Coordinates of C-alpha atoms in Angstrom, one line a residue:
Chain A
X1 CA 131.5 46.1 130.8
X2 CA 131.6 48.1 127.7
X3 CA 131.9 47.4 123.8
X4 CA 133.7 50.1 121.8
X5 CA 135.8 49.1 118.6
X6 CA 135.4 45.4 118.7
X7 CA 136.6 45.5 122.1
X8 CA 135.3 44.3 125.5
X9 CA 136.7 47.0 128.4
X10 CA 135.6 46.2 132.4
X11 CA 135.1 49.9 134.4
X12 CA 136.9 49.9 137.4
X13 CA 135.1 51.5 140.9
X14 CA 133.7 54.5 140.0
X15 CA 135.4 54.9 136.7
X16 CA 133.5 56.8 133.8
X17 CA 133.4 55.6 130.1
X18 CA 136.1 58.3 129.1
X19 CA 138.3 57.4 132.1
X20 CA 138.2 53.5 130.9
X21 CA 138.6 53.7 127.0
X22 CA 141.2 55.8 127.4
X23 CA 143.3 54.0 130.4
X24 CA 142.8 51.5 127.7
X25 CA 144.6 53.2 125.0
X26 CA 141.4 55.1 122.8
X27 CA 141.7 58.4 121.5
X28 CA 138.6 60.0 122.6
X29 CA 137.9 63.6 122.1
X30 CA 137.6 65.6 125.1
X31 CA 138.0 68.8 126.7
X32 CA 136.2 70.0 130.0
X33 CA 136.0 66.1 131.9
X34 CA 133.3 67.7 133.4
X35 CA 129.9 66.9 130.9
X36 CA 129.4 70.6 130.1
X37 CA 131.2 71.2 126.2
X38 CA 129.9 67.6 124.8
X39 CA 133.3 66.9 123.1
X40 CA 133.0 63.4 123.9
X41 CA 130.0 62.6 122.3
X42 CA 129.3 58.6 121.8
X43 CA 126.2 57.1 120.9
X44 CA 125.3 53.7 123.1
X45 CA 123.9 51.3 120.5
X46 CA 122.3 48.9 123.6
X47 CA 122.4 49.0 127.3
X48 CA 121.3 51.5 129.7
X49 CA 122.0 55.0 129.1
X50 CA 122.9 56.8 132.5
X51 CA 120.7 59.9 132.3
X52 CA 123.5 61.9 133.9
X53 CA 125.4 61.4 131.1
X54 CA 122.3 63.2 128.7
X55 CA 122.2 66.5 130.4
X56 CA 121.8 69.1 128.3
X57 CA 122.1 67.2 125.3
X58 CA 119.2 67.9 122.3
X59 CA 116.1 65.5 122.9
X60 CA 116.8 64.5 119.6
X61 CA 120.2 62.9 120.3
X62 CA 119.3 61.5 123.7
X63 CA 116.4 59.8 122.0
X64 CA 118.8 58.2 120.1
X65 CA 121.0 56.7 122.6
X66 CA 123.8 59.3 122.6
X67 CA 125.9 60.5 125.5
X68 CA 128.7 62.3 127.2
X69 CA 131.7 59.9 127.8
X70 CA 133.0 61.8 130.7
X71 CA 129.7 62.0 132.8
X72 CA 129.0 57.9 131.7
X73 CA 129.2 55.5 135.0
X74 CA 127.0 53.3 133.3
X75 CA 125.0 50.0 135.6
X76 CA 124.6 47.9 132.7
X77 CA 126.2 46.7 129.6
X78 CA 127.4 49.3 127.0
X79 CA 127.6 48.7 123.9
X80 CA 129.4 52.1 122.4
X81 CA 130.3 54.1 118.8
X82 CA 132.0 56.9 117.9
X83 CA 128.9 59.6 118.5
X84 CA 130.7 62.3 116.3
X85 CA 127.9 64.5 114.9
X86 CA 128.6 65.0 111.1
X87 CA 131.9 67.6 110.4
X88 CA 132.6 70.6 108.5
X89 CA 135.3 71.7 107.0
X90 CA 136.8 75.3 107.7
X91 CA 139.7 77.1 107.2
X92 CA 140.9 80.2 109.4
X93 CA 140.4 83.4 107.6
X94 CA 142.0 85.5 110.0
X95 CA 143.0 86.1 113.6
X96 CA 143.1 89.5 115.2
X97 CA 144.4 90.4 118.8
X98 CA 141.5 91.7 120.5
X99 CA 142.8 92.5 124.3
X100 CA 145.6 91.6 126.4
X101 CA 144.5 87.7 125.7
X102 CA 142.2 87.7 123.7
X103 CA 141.9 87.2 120.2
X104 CA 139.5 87.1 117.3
X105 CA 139.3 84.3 115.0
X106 CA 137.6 84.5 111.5
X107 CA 136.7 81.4 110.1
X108 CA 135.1 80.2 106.7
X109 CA 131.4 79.5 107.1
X110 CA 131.2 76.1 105.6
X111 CA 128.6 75.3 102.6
X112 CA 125.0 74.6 104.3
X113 CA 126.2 75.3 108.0
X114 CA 123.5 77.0 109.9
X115 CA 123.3 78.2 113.6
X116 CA 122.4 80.7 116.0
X117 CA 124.6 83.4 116.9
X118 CA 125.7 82.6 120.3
X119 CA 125.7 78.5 119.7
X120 CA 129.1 77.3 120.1
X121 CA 131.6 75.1 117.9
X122 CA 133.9 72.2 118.4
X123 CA 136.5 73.2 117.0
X124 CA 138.8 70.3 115.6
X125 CA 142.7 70.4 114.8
X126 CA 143.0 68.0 112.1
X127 CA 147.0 67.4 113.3
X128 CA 145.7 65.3 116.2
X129 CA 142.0 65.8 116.9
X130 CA 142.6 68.2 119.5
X131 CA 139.2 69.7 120.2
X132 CA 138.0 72.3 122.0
X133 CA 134.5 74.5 122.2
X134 CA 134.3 78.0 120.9
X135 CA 131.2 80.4 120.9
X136 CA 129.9 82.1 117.8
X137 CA 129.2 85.4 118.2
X138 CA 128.7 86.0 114.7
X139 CA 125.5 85.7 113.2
X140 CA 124.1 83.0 110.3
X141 CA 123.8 85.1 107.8
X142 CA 127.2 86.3 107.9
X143 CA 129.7 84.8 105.5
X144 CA 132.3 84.2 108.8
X145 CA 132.1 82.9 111.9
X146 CA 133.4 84.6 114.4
X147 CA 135.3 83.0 117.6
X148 CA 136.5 84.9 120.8
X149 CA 139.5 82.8 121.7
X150 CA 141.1 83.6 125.1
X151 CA 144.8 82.5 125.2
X152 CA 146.0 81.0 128.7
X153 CA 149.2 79.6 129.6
X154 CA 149.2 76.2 128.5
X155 CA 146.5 76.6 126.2
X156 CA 147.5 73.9 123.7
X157 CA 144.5 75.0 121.6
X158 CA 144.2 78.3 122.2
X159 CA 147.9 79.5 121.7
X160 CA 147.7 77.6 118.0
X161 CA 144.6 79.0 117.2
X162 CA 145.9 82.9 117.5
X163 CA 148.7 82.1 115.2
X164 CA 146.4 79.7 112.5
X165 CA 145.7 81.9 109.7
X166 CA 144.9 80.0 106.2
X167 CA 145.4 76.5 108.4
X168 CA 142.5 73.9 107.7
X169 CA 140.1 72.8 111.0
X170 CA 137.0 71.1 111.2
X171 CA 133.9 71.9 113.1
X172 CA 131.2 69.7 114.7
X173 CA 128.4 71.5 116.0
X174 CA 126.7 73.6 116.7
X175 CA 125.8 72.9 120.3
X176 CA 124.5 74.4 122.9
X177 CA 120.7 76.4 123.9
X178 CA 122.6 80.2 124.1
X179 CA 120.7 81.8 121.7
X180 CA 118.1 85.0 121.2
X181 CA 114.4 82.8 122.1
X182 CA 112.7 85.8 123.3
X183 CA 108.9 84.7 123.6
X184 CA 108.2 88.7 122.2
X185 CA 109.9 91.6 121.0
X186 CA 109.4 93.3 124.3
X187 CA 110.8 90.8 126.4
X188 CA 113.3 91.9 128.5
X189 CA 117.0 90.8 128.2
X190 CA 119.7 90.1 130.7
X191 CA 123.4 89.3 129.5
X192 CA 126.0 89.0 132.1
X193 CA 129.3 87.1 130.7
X194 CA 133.1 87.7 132.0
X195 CA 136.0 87.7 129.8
X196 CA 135.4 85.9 126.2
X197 CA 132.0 84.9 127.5
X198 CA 131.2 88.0 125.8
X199 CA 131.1 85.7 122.5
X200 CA 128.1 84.0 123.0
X201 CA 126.3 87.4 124.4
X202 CA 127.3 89.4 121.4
X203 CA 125.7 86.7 119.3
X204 CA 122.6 87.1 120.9
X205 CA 122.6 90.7 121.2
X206 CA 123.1 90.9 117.6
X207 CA 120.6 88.4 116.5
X208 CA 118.4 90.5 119.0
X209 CA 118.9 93.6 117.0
X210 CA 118.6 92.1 113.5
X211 CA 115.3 90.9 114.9
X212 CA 113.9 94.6 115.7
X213 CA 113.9 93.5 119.3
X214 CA 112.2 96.2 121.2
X215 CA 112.3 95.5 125.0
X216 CA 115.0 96.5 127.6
X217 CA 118.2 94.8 127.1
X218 CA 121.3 95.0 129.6
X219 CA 124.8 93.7 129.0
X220 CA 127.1 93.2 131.7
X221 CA 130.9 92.2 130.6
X222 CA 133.2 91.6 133.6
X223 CA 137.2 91.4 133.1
X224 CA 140.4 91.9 135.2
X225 CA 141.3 95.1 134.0
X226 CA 139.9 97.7 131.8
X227 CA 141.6 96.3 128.5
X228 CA 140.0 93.1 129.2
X229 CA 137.1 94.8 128.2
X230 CA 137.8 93.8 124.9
X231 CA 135.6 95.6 121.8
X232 CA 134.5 98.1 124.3
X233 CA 134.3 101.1 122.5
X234 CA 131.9 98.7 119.6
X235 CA 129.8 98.0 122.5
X236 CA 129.7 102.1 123.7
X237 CA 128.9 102.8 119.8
X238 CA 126.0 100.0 119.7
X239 CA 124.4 101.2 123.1
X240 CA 124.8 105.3 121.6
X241 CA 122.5 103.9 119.0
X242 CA 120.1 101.8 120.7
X243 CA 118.3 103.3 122.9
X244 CA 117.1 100.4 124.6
X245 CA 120.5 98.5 125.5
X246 CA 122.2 99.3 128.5
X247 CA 125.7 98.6 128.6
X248 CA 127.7 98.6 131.8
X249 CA 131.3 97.0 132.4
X250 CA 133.2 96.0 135.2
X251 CA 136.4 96.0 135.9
X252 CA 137.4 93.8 139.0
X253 CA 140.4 95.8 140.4
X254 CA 141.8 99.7 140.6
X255 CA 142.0 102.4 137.5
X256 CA 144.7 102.5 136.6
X257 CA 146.9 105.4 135.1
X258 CA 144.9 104.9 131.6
X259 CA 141.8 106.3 132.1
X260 CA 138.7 104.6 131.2
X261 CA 137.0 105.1 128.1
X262 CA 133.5 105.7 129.6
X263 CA 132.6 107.0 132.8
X264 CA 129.0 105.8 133.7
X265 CA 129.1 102.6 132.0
X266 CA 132.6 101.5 133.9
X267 CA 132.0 100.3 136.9
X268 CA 135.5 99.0 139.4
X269 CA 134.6 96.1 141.1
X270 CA 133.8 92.5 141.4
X271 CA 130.7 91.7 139.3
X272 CA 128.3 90.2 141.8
X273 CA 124.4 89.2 142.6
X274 CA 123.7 93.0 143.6
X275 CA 122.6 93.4 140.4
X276 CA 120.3 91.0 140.1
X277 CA 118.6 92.5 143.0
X278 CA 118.3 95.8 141.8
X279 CA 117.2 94.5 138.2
X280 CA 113.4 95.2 138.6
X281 CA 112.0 92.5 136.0
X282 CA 114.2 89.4 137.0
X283 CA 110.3 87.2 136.8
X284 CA 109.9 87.6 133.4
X285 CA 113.5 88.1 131.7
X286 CA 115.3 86.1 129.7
X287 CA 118.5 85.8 131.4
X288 CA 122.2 84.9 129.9
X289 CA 125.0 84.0 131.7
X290 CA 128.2 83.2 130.3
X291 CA 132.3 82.4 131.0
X292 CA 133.7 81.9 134.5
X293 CA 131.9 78.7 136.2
X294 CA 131.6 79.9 139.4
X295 CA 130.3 83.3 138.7
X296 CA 127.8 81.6 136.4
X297 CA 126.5 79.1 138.9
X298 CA 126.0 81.5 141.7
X299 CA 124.3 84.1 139.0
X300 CA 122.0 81.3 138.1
X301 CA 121.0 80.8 141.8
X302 CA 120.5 84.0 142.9
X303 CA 118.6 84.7 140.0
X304 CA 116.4 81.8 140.6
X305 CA 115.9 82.6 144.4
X306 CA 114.7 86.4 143.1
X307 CA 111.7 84.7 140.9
X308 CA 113.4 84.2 137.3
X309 CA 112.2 80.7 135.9
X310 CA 115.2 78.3 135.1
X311 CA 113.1 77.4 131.7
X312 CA 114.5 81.4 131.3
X313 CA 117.9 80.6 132.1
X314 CA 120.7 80.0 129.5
X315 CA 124.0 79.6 131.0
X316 CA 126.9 78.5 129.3
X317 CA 129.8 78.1 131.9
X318 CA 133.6 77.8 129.9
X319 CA 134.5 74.8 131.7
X320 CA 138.4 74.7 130.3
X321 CA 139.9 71.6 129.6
X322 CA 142.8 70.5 132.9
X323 CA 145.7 71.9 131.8
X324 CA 149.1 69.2 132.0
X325 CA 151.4 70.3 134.1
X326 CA 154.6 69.7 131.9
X327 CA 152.4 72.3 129.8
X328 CA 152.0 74.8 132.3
X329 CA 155.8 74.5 133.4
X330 CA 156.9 75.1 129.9
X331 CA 154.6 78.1 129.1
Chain B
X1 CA 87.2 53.5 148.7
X2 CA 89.2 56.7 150.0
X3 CA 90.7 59.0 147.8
X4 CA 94.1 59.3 148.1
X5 CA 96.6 61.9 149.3
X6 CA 97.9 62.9 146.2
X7 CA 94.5 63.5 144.5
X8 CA 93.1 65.4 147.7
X9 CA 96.0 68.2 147.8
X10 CA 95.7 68.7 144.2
X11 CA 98.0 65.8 141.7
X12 CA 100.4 67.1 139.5
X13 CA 99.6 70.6 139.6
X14 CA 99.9 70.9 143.6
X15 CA 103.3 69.9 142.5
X16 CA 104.0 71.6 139.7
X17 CA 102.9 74.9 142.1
X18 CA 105.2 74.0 145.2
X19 CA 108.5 72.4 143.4
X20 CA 109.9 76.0 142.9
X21 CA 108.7 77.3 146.5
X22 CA 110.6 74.2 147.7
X23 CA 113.9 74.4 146.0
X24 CA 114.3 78.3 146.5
X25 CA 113.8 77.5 150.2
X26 CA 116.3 74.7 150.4
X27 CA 118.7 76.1 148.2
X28 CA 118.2 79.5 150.5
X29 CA 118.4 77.4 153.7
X30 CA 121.9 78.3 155.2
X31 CA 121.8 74.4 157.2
X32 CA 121.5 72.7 154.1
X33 CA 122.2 74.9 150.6
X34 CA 125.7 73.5 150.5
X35 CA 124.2 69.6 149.9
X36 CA 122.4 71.5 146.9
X37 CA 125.6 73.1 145.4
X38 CA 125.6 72.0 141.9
X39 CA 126.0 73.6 138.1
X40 CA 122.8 71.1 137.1
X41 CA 120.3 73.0 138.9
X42 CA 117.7 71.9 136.4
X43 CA 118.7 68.5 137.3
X44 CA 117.7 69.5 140.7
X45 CA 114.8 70.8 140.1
X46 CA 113.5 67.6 138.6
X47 CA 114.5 65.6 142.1
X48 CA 113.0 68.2 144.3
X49 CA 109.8 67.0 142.0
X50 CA 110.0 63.7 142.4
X51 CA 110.4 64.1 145.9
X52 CA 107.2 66.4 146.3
X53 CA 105.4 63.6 144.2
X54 CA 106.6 61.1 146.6
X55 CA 105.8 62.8 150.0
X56 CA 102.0 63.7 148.5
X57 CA 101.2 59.9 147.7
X58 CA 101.6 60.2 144.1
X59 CA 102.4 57.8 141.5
X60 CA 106.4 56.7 140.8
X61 CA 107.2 57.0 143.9
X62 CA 110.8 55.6 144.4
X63 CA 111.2 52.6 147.1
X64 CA 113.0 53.1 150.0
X65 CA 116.2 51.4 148.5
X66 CA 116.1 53.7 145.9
X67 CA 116.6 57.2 148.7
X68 CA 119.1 54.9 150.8
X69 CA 121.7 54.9 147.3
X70 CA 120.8 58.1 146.5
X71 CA 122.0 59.8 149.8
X72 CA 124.4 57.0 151.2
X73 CA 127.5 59.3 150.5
X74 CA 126.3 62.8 151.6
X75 CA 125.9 61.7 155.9
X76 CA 123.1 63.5 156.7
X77 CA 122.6 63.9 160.1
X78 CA 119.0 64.5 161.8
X79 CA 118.8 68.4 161.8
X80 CA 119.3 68.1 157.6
X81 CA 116.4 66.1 157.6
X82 CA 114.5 68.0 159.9
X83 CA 115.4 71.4 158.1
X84 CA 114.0 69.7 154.7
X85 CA 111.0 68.5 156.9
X86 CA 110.7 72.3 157.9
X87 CA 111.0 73.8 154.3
X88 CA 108.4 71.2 153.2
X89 CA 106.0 72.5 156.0
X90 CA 106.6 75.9 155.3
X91 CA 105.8 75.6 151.5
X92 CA 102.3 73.2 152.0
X93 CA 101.7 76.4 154.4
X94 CA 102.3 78.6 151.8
X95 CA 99.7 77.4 149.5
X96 CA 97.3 77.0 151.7
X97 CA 96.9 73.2 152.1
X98 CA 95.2 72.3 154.8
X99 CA 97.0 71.2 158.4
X100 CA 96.1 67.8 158.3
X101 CA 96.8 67.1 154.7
X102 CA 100.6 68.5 155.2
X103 CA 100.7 66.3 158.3
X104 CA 99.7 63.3 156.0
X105 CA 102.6 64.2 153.7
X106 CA 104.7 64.7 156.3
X107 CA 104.5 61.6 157.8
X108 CA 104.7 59.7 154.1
X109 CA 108.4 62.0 153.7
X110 CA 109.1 60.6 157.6
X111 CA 108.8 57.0 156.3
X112 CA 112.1 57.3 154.7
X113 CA 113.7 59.1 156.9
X114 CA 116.1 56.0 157.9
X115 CA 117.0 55.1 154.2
X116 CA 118.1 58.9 154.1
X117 CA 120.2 59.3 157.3
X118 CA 121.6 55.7 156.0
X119 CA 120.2 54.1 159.8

């Protein structure tokens, strides 16, 4: 049984937290059902927190009894709250097609709000709480963040986002371990992300720079096609002046009749573990993988069964939120 | 008094040198990898620990109760268990512990071998 809002709520079989509050009528915040983007945060005030439902959280909040709703099947007695970190408010500065779908989104850095690049946001609508994660790739000291927002059918968030100039949000956060932690400036740096996973690698590659990092540092950005390769000729103009980033796209499919804006960094093809194998210091690199889930799992493995340490390992798979089918059918 | 298992091959850090020798094998082990098919991997690296823990004597070791629930769902059959019997082998052999010490943690992971085929 569980205790949220002065009421008493039985789990059925198998049922987690988030399924039974809201087949009882709650409004919980959520997004990937899947306890990877922490949207529904609660904080158990006494019983037994599952640890399945603390992965990945800070050991600061786990300490303190919070947990993900969706990944709860709890064994004992819960008694829950509303485990909302504190929120800030924002505004939308701007929004700026990037690729095909993919757009920029410029938002007001709120008064005291600190991160690191490459963290990511919940972003809040204030209309109906929708909420859904975002990665910065801006850095702190910038006076904006900025969010890489792909726009999907059915994208309830995402599709009012790239239209919200001047409207109000709020932002929880920031979340998340994707963030330039070298252990030295000579450390070597891996960043493989498809599509707007790009976000949270341009944070770090950023913060990297600002730092003065010194050691070899490779970017791999994956798309569909070569205009998913969004900000690609920033990236060409960043790795002209840095001598020690290597950049290399791919683009999963043919040329087509556009030709390609660089030759040697533009590979066609599906991104896969190959390079891991041929990427000489995999033992002692720092290694980022973000965007498609399944890419980013089996990246994670291989790179672990070549010798990288998972302590070395940031991924941040975009788990999106299921999509409702009247949603789909009317986009 | 005898000293135990788990302080003859070496306590925590025997463990803390095997647990990744271990999980690359399994996870690399065509027979079984697809039981370890998960997006926590750091959650299962910790088992994989506990588990080497367990099968060298060592302290928290969980009750035979405790593996039934854990792998009542997945029906494993014999040759699973065998290949992780074989990958544990294979890494003691690695790091040099002596034959008879692997046999003795061999024969501790055995003891729970019906809880984990769910017999």
């Amino acid at each position: 049984m569980i205790r949220f809002r002065g009421r008493s709520l039985d789990l059925r079989d198998g049922e987690s937290v988030l399924e039974c509050l809201e087949r009882s009528g709650e409004q919980i915040p959520s997004s990937c059902r899947s306890g990877v983007c922490q949207s529904c945060l609660m904080q158990a005030t006494s019983g037994d927190v599952p640890p399945e439902s603390q992965k990945g959280l800070k050991p600061t909040l786990a300490s303190r009894g919070y947990l993900l709703a969706c990944a709860c099947r709890p064994t004992t007695d819960l008694d829950l709250a509303d485990g909302a970190p504190p929120e800030a408010l924002s505004r939308v500065l701007e929004t700026r097609r990037l690729g095909p779908d993919v757009f920029q989104v410029l938002l007001e850095r709120p008064e005291g709000f600190s991160y690191d690049a490459g963290q990511f946001v919940q972003v809040v609508r204030p209309a109906d709480a929708l909420t859904r994660p975002y990665s910065l790739a801006s850095l702190s000291s910038e006076p904006q963040l900025e969010l890489h927002v792909a726009v999907r059918p059915g994208g309830n968030m995402s599709r009012w986002l790239s239209e919200a100039s001047g409207e109000r949000v709020r932002l929880r956060g920031p979340l998340g371990e994707c963030s330039y932690r070298a252990p030295s400036l000579d450390a070597s740096l891996l960043l493989i992300g498809t599509g707007t996973g790009l976000a949270p690698l341009l944070g770090v590659l950023r913060q990297a720079l600002a730092r003065g990092h010194r050691g070899p540092i490779a970017l791999h950005h994956a798309a569909g096609s070569v205009e998913g390769l969004y900000q690609w000729g920033e990236l060409c103009a960043l790795a002209d002046g840095h001598s020690n980033l290597e950049l290399q796209g791919w683009v999963d499919g043919e040329p087509g009749a556009r030709c390609p804006p660089a030759g040697a960094r533009l590979r066609f093809g599906r991104i896969d573990r190959q390079l891991l194998q041929n990427y000489a210091s995999i033992r002692h690199a720092e290694i980022y993988l973000c965007g498609n889930p399944t890419l980013v799992l089996n990246l994670k493995k291989y790179a672990y069964l070549q010798g990288a340490s998972l302590d070395r390992i940031y991924s941040d798979p975009f788990v999106t939120a299921p999509t409702p089918a009247a949603a789909l059918a009317s986009a | 008094m005898t000293v135990s298992l788990y302080e003859r091959i070496g306590g925590e850090a025997a463990v803390n040198a095997a647990v990744d020798l271990f999980y690359r094998k399994v996870l690399a082990d065509d027979r079984i990898s697809h039981y370890f098919d998960t997006v926590d991997m750091d959650g299962q690296r910790a088992k994989q620990k506990a588990f080497l823990t367990f099968a060298f004597g060592g302290p928290n070791a969980y009750s035979g109760k405790d593996m039934r629930a854990a792998h009542s769902k997945m029906k494993l059959s014999e040759s699973d268990f065998n290949a992780v019997m074989e990958n544990l082998g294979a890494t003691l052999k690695e790091l040099n512990v002596p034959d008879a010490l692997i046999g003795e943690a061999a024969g501790i992971a055995m003891s729970v071998k019906n809880d984990v085929l769910n017999k």
